[in-house]
PDB file of C-alpha atoms in Angstrom:
ATOM      1  CA  UNK A  54      10.129 -41.856 -21.885  1.00 67.00           C
ATOM      2  CA  UNK A  55      11.912 -39.922 -24.725  1.00 72.00           C
ATOM      3  CA  UNK A  56       8.064 -37.194 -25.725  1.00 66.00           C
ATOM      4  CA  UNK A  57       8.208 -36.660 -21.373  1.00 69.00           C
ATOM      5  CA  UNK A  58      11.767 -35.354 -21.865  1.00 66.00           C
ATOM      6  CA  UNK A  59      11.400 -33.803 -24.937  1.00 65.00           C
ATOM      7  CA  UNK A  60       7.943 -32.096 -23.470  1.00 60.00           C
ATOM      8  CA  UNK A  61      10.433 -30.973 -20.073  1.00 59.00           C
ATOM      9  CA  UNK A  62      13.056 -29.400 -22.317  1.00 57.00           C
ATOM     10  CA  UNK A  63      10.781 -27.244 -23.808  1.00 57.00           C
ATOM     11  CA  UNK A  64       8.787 -26.137 -21.077  1.00 59.00           C
ATOM     12  CA  UNK A  65      12.412 -25.967 -19.261  1.00 57.00           C
ATOM     13  CA  UNK A  66      13.391 -23.751 -22.241  1.00 58.00           C
ATOM     14  CA  UNK A  67      10.462 -21.516 -22.338  1.00 61.00           C
ATOM     15  CA  UNK A  68      10.262 -21.043 -18.353  1.00 60.00           C
ATOM     16  CA  UNK A  69      13.675 -20.269 -17.097  1.00 56.00           C
ATOM     17  CA  UNK A  70      15.996 -19.830 -19.863  1.00 68.00           C
ATOM     18  CA  UNK A  71      16.063 -15.930 -20.467  1.00 76.00           C
ATOM     19  CA  UNK A  72      15.312 -13.665 -23.319  1.00 78.00           C
ATOM     20  CA  UNK A  73      18.141 -12.870 -25.542  1.00 82.00           C
ATOM     21  CA  UNK A  74      20.781 -12.875 -27.562  1.00 83.00           C
ATOM     22  CA  UNK A  75      20.349 -15.445 -30.705  1.00 83.00           C
ATOM     23  CA  UNK A  76      24.357 -15.456 -31.455  1.00 81.00           C
ATOM     24  CA  UNK A  77      26.916 -13.938 -29.179  1.00 88.00           C
ATOM     25  CA  UNK A  78      28.291 -10.641 -29.756  1.00 91.00           C
ATOM     26  CA  UNK A  79      30.609  -8.768 -27.978  1.00 93.00           C
ATOM     27  CA  UNK A  80      30.420  -8.398 -23.853  1.00 94.00           C
ATOM     28  CA  UNK A  81      30.580  -4.728 -24.985  1.00 94.00           C
ATOM     29  CA  UNK A  82      28.133  -4.878 -27.785  1.00 95.00           C
ATOM     30  CA  UNK A  83      25.940  -7.140 -25.741  1.00 95.00           C
ATOM     31  CA  UNK A  84      26.279  -4.278 -22.554  1.00 95.00           C
ATOM     32  CA  UNK A  85      24.919  -1.036 -25.064  1.00 96.00           C
ATOM     33  CA  UNK A  86      22.516  -3.635 -26.617  1.00 97.00           C
ATOM     34  CA  UNK A  87      21.142  -4.791 -23.198  1.00 96.00           C
ATOM     35  CA  UNK A  88      21.453  -0.986 -21.978  1.00 97.00           C
ATOM     36  CA  UNK A  89      18.676   0.344 -24.792  1.00 98.00           C
ATOM     37  CA  UNK A  90      16.454  -2.704 -23.696  1.00 98.00           C
ATOM     38  CA  UNK A  91      16.827  -1.938 -19.581  1.00 98.00           C
ATOM     39  CA  UNK A  92      15.732   1.660 -20.172  1.00 98.00           C
ATOM     40  CA  UNK A  93      12.620   0.686 -22.182  1.00 98.00           C
ATOM     41  CA  UNK A  94      11.921  -1.794 -19.377  1.00 98.00           C
ATOM     42  CA  UNK A  95      12.198   1.536 -16.600  1.00 98.00           C
ATOM     43  CA  UNK A  96       8.956   2.194 -18.810  1.00 98.00           C
ATOM     44  CA  UNK A  97       7.148  -0.786 -18.498  1.00 98.00           C
ATOM     45  CA  UNK A  98       3.310   0.203 -17.248  1.00 97.00           C
ATOM     46  CA  UNK A  99       3.333   3.704 -18.071  1.00 98.00           C
ATOM     47  CA  UNK A 100       0.069   4.399 -20.075  1.00 98.00           C
ATOM     48  CA  UNK A 101      -3.024   6.673 -21.247  1.00 98.00           C
ATOM     49  CA  UNK A 102      -5.177   6.186 -18.886  1.00 98.00           C
ATOM     50  CA  UNK A 103      -3.330   7.513 -15.882  1.00 98.00           C
ATOM     51  CA  UNK A 104      -1.813  10.339 -18.014  1.00 97.00           C
ATOM     52  CA  UNK A 105       2.008   8.349 -16.967  1.00 98.00           C
ATOM     53  CA  UNK A 106       2.916   8.076 -21.270  1.00 98.00           C
ATOM     54  CA  UNK A 107       3.197  11.825 -21.076  1.00 98.00           C
ATOM     55  CA  UNK A 108       6.546  11.599 -19.231  1.00 98.00           C
ATOM     56  CA  UNK A 109       7.927  10.224 -22.326  1.00 98.00           C
ATOM     57  CA  UNK A 110       6.649  12.508 -24.955  1.00 98.00           C
ATOM     58  CA  UNK A 111       7.864  14.978 -22.668  1.00 98.00           C
ATOM     59  CA  UNK A 112      11.153  13.980 -22.652  1.00 98.00           C
ATOM     60  CA  UNK A 113      10.771  13.462 -26.410  1.00 98.00           C
ATOM     61  CA  UNK A 114       9.708  17.177 -27.052  1.00 98.00           C
ATOM     62  CA  UNK A 115      12.638  18.750 -23.998  1.00 97.00           C
ATOM     63  CA  UNK A 116      15.342  17.050 -26.765  1.00 96.00           C
ATOM     64  CA  UNK A 117      17.000  18.714 -29.138  1.00 94.00           C
ATOM     65  CA  UNK A 118      16.440  18.928 -33.040  1.00 93.00           C
ATOM     66  CA  UNK A 119      12.775  17.857 -32.995  1.00 94.00           C
ATOM     67  CA  UNK A 120      12.321  15.507 -35.729  1.00 92.00           C
ATOM     68  CA  UNK A 121      10.739  17.527 -38.772  1.00 92.00           C
ATOM     69  CA  UNK A 122      10.670  19.923 -36.032  1.00 94.00           C
ATOM     70  CA  UNK A 123       7.245  18.886 -34.749  1.00 96.00           C
ATOM     71  CA  UNK A 124       6.043  19.368 -30.948  1.00 97.00           C
ATOM     72  CA  UNK A 125       4.341  16.083 -29.934  1.00 97.00           C
ATOM     73  CA  UNK A 126       1.156  16.026 -27.960  1.00 97.00           C
ATOM     74  CA  UNK A 127      -0.202  13.923 -25.353  1.00 97.00           C
ATOM     75  CA  UNK A 128      -3.125  12.486 -27.988  1.00 96.00           C
ATOM     76  CA  UNK A 129      -0.634  11.208 -30.912  1.00 97.00           C
ATOM     77  CA  UNK A 130       0.457   8.389 -31.392  1.00 96.00           C
ATOM     78  CA  UNK A 131       3.622   7.448 -29.860  1.00 97.00           C
ATOM     79  CA  UNK A 132       5.071   3.831 -30.467  1.00 98.00           C
ATOM     80  CA  UNK A 133       8.603   5.783 -32.662  1.00 98.00           C
ATOM     81  CA  UNK A 134       8.549   8.411 -29.661  1.00 98.00           C
ATOM     82  CA  UNK A 135       9.305   6.409 -27.108  1.00 98.00           C
ATOM     83  CA  UNK A 136      11.697   4.830 -28.744  1.00 98.00           C
ATOM     84  CA  UNK A 137      13.383   7.646 -29.824  1.00 98.00           C
ATOM     85  CA  UNK A 138      13.222   8.205 -25.756  1.00 98.00           C
ATOM     86  CA  UNK A 139      14.751   5.667 -24.822  1.00 98.00           C
ATOM     87  CA  UNK A 140      17.756   6.216 -27.304  1.00 98.00           C
ATOM     88  CA  UNK A 141      18.268   9.490 -25.822  1.00 98.00           C
ATOM     89  CA  UNK A 142      17.673   8.386 -22.140  1.00 98.00           C
ATOM     90  CA  UNK A 143      20.802   5.754 -23.343  1.00 97.00           C
ATOM     91  CA  UNK A 144      22.705   8.183 -25.230  1.00 96.00           C
ATOM     92  CA  UNK A 145      22.046   6.444 -28.445  1.00 97.00           C
ATOM     93  CA  UNK A 146      20.825   8.982 -30.681  1.00 96.00           C
ATOM     94  CA  UNK A 147      24.151   8.553 -32.994  1.00 96.00           C
ATOM     95  CA  UNK A 148      23.009   5.084 -33.734  1.00 97.00           C
ATOM     96  CA  UNK A 149      19.342   5.713 -33.034  1.00 98.00           C
ATOM     97  CA  UNK A 150      18.189   8.562 -34.286  1.00 97.00           C
ATOM     98  CA  UNK A 151      14.956  10.016 -32.786  1.00 97.00           C
ATOM     99  CA  UNK A 152      11.289  10.516 -35.171  1.00 97.00           C
ATOM    100  CA  UNK A 153       7.909  10.437 -34.028  1.00 96.00           C
ATOM    101  CA  UNK A 154       7.239   8.424 -37.334  1.00 94.00           C
ATOM    102  CA  UNK A 155       7.898   5.127 -38.327  1.00 95.00           C
ATOM    103  CA  UNK A 156       8.216   5.595 -41.878  1.00 94.00           C
ATOM    104  CA  UNK A 157      10.351   9.020 -41.393  1.00 95.00           C
ATOM    105  CA  UNK A 158      12.220   6.589 -38.261  1.00 97.00           C
ATOM    106  CA  UNK A 159      12.884   3.952 -41.273  1.00 96.00           C
ATOM    107  CA  UNK A 160      13.904   6.189 -43.357  1.00 96.00           C
ATOM    108  CA  UNK A 161      16.302   7.181 -41.187  1.00 97.00           C
ATOM    109  CA  UNK A 162      17.815   4.165 -40.614  1.00 97.00           C
ATOM    110  CA  UNK A 163      18.036   3.298 -44.184  1.00 96.00           C
ATOM    111  CA  UNK A 164      20.181   6.519 -44.385  1.00 97.00           C
ATOM    112  CA  UNK A 165      22.521   4.958 -42.038  1.00 97.00           C
ATOM    113  CA  UNK A 166      22.601   1.273 -44.066  1.00 96.00           C
ATOM    114  CA  UNK A 167      21.854  -0.374 -41.325  1.00 97.00           C
ATOM    115  CA  UNK A 168      17.646  -1.155 -42.550  1.00 95.00           C
ATOM    116  CA  UNK A 169      16.670  -4.649 -42.964  1.00 93.00           C
ATOM    117  CA  UNK A 170      14.080  -5.502 -45.216  1.00 85.00           C
ATOM    118  CA  UNK A 171      13.364  -9.168 -44.795  1.00 82.00           C
ATOM    119  CA  UNK A 172      11.097  -9.960 -42.493  1.00 79.00           C
ATOM    120  CA  UNK A 173      12.689 -13.453 -41.456  1.00 83.00           C
ATOM    121  CA  UNK A 174      16.013 -12.407 -40.089  1.00 89.00           C
ATOM    122  CA  UNK A 175      16.574 -13.445 -36.167  1.00 93.00           C
ATOM    123  CA  UNK A 176      16.682  -9.751 -34.694  1.00 95.00           C
ATOM    124  CA  UNK A 177      19.248  -9.439 -31.372  1.00 96.00           C
ATOM    125  CA  UNK A 178      18.317  -7.478 -28.116  1.00 97.00           C
ATOM    126  CA  UNK A 179      18.533  -3.847 -28.940  1.00 98.00           C
ATOM    127  CA  UNK A 180      17.626  -4.346 -32.583  1.00 98.00           C
ATOM    128  CA  UNK A 181      14.221  -2.130 -33.493  1.00 98.00           C
ATOM    129  CA  UNK A 182      11.360  -4.256 -35.149  1.00 97.00           C
ATOM    130  CA  UNK A 183       8.995  -2.563 -37.583  1.00 95.00           C
ATOM    131  CA  UNK A 184       5.130  -3.488 -38.596  1.00 92.00           C
ATOM    132  CA  UNK A 185       2.618  -3.175 -40.952  1.00 87.00           C
ATOM    133  CA  UNK A 186      -1.191  -4.501 -39.506  1.00 76.00           C
ATOM    134  CA  UNK A 187      -2.467  -4.216 -42.765  1.00 77.00           C
ATOM    135  CA  UNK A 188      -0.219  -7.425 -44.286  1.00 65.00           C
ATOM    136  CA  UNK A 189      -2.518 -10.167 -44.486  1.00 61.00           C
ATOM    137  CA  UNK A 190      -0.880 -12.046 -47.510  1.00 61.00           C
ATOM    138  CA  UNK A 191       2.438 -13.957 -47.190  1.00 61.00           C
ATOM    139  CA  UNK A 192       5.773 -12.793 -48.306  1.00 54.00           C
ATOM    140  CA  UNK A 193       7.332  -9.568 -47.974  1.00 59.00           C
ATOM    141  CA  UNK A 194       5.986  -6.994 -45.845  1.00 60.00           C
ATOM    142  CA  UNK A 195       6.185  -3.639 -47.811  1.00 63.00           C
ATOM    143  CA  UNK A 196       3.620  -1.508 -47.219  1.00 69.00           C
ATOM    144  CA  UNK A 197       3.496   1.452 -45.033  1.00 70.00           C
ATOM    145  CA  UNK A 198       4.919   0.896 -41.171  1.00 84.00           C
ATOM    146  CA  UNK A 199       2.695   1.775 -38.430  1.00 90.00           C
ATOM    147  CA  UNK A 200       4.327   0.723 -35.374  1.00 95.00           C
ATOM    148  CA  UNK A 201       7.892   0.144 -33.772  1.00 97.00           C
ATOM    149  CA  UNK A 202       9.191  -1.886 -31.157  1.00 98.00           C
ATOM    150  CA  UNK A 203      13.192  -2.334 -29.379  1.00 98.00           C
ATOM    151  CA  UNK A 204      13.437  -6.376 -29.579  1.00 98.00           C
ATOM    152  CA  UNK A 205      13.804  -7.858 -25.961  1.00 97.00           C
ATOM    153  CA  UNK A 206      15.239 -11.050 -27.480  1.00 95.00           C
ATOM    154  CA  UNK A 207      14.547 -14.392 -28.648  1.00 93.00           C
ATOM    155  CA  UNK A 208      13.465 -18.068 -27.893  1.00 90.00           C
ATOM    156  CA  UNK A 209      13.217 -19.793 -30.933  1.00 86.00           C
ATOM    157  CA  UNK A 210      11.023 -19.346 -32.301  1.00 88.00           C
ATOM    158  CA  UNK A 211       9.353 -16.680 -31.103  1.00 92.00           C
ATOM    159  CA  UNK A 212      10.650 -12.986 -30.622  1.00 95.00           C
ATOM    160  CA  UNK A 213      10.004 -10.467 -27.273  1.00 96.00           C
ATOM    161  CA  UNK A 214       9.481  -6.901 -27.901  1.00 98.00           C
ATOM    162  CA  UNK A 215       9.135  -3.976 -25.307  1.00 98.00           C
ATOM    163  CA  UNK A 216       6.670  -0.934 -27.798  1.00 98.00           C
ATOM    164  CA  UNK A 217       5.032   1.899 -26.331  1.00 97.00           C
ATOM    165  CA  UNK A 218       1.511   2.681 -26.926  1.00 97.00           C
ATOM    166  CA  UNK A 219       0.542  -1.464 -27.406  1.00 97.00           C
ATOM    167  CA  UNK A 220      -2.740  -0.774 -25.965  1.00 95.00           C
ATOM    168  CA  UNK A 221      -1.874   2.795 -24.949  1.00 97.00           C
ATOM    169  CA  UNK A 222       0.727   1.414 -22.614  1.00 98.00           C
ATOM    170  CA  UNK A 223       4.629   0.698 -22.466  1.00 98.00           C
ATOM    171  CA  UNK A 224       3.804  -3.619 -22.555  1.00 98.00           C
ATOM    172  CA  UNK A 225       5.715  -6.163 -24.152  1.00 97.00           C
ATOM    173  CA  UNK A 226       4.553  -8.056 -27.088  1.00 97.00           C
ATOM    174  CA  UNK A 227       5.249 -11.556 -28.483  1.00 95.00           C
ATOM    175  CA  UNK A 228       5.270 -13.263 -31.788  1.00 93.00           C
ATOM    176  CA  UNK A 229       6.686 -15.607 -34.210  1.00 91.00           C
ATOM    177  CA  UNK A 230       9.643 -15.200 -35.723  1.00 91.00           C
ATOM    178  CA  UNK A 231       8.402 -14.203 -39.732  1.00 83.00           C
ATOM    179  CA  UNK A 232       5.558 -12.825 -38.518  1.00 83.00           C
ATOM    180  CA  UNK A 233       3.448 -11.786 -41.310  1.00 84.00           C
ATOM    181  CA  UNK A 234       3.257  -8.293 -40.024  1.00 86.00           C
ATOM    182  CA  UNK A 235       6.602  -7.890 -39.136  1.00 91.00           C
ATOM    183  CA  UNK A 236       7.505  -4.414 -42.056  1.00 89.00           C
ATOM    184  CA  UNK A 237      11.393  -4.797 -41.132  1.00 92.00           C
ATOM    185  CA  UNK A 238      13.786  -4.596 -38.585  1.00 96.00           C
ATOM    186  CA  UNK A 239      16.335  -2.044 -37.892  1.00 97.00           C
ATOM    187  CA  UNK A 240      19.572  -3.128 -37.152  1.00 97.00           C
ATOM    188  CA  UNK A 241      21.927   0.009 -34.921  1.00 97.00           C
ATOM    189  CA  UNK A 242      25.759  -0.224 -35.825  1.00 96.00           C
ATOM    190  CA  UNK A 243      26.183  -0.715 -31.992  1.00 96.00           C
ATOM    191  CA  UNK A 244      30.621  -1.954 -32.873  1.00 94.00           C
ATOM    192  CA  UNK A 245      30.781   2.039 -34.861  1.00 91.00           C
ATOM    193  CA  UNK A 246      30.389   3.590 -30.933  1.00 89.00           C
ATOM    194  CA  UNK A 247      32.850   1.083 -28.706  1.00 88.00           C
ATOM    195  CA  UNK A 248      34.923   1.457 -32.394  1.00 85.00           C
ATOM    196  CA  UNK A 249      35.076   5.166 -31.499  1.00 79.00           C
ATOM    197  CA  UNK A 250      35.433   5.104 -27.897  1.00 66.00           C
ATOM    198  CA  UNK A 251      38.573   2.807 -28.451  1.00 64.00           C
ATOM    199  CA  UNK A 252      41.871   3.990 -28.297  1.00 59.00           C
TER     200      UNK A 252
END
């Protein structure tokens, strides 16, 4: 009977509990973080096959200044561009700067002092997760970053992420916390925006 109850509790957790925060933050910070996630989710299903991904790239290209002065092409990899477009539309470019390349994006977050090199941390909604698909051994992943997404939330021991250019579309990814190919996390300073707006 105890085993059945445990199985039921675990199943209920994954079926009914929302993906979200591993620990509590202020309501105001949660709202800002969720704004980024909800904006990203408006693009779910946009893809290369029908050309709808072009709207994401057009929105990025319309924002000035363009990172490294480069105009994105529709045939370019667009995961960092997706994150940047969502940041632009959420009004969060002060803490999530725009870029079209993952490794350069990491460099911007390092300059802001919000880069977390440790792969095993548990992220919050609105954090950014970077990957290195070439990492195949246990240990800290410090290679070249190939991809990036926006953390939707966690349910121990999983992370839910929304990504642009995931199989050529905007889609969700589910992976283990401390997955071997996690390069690291950018943890934007949402509280700095809140403090700036507090009289």
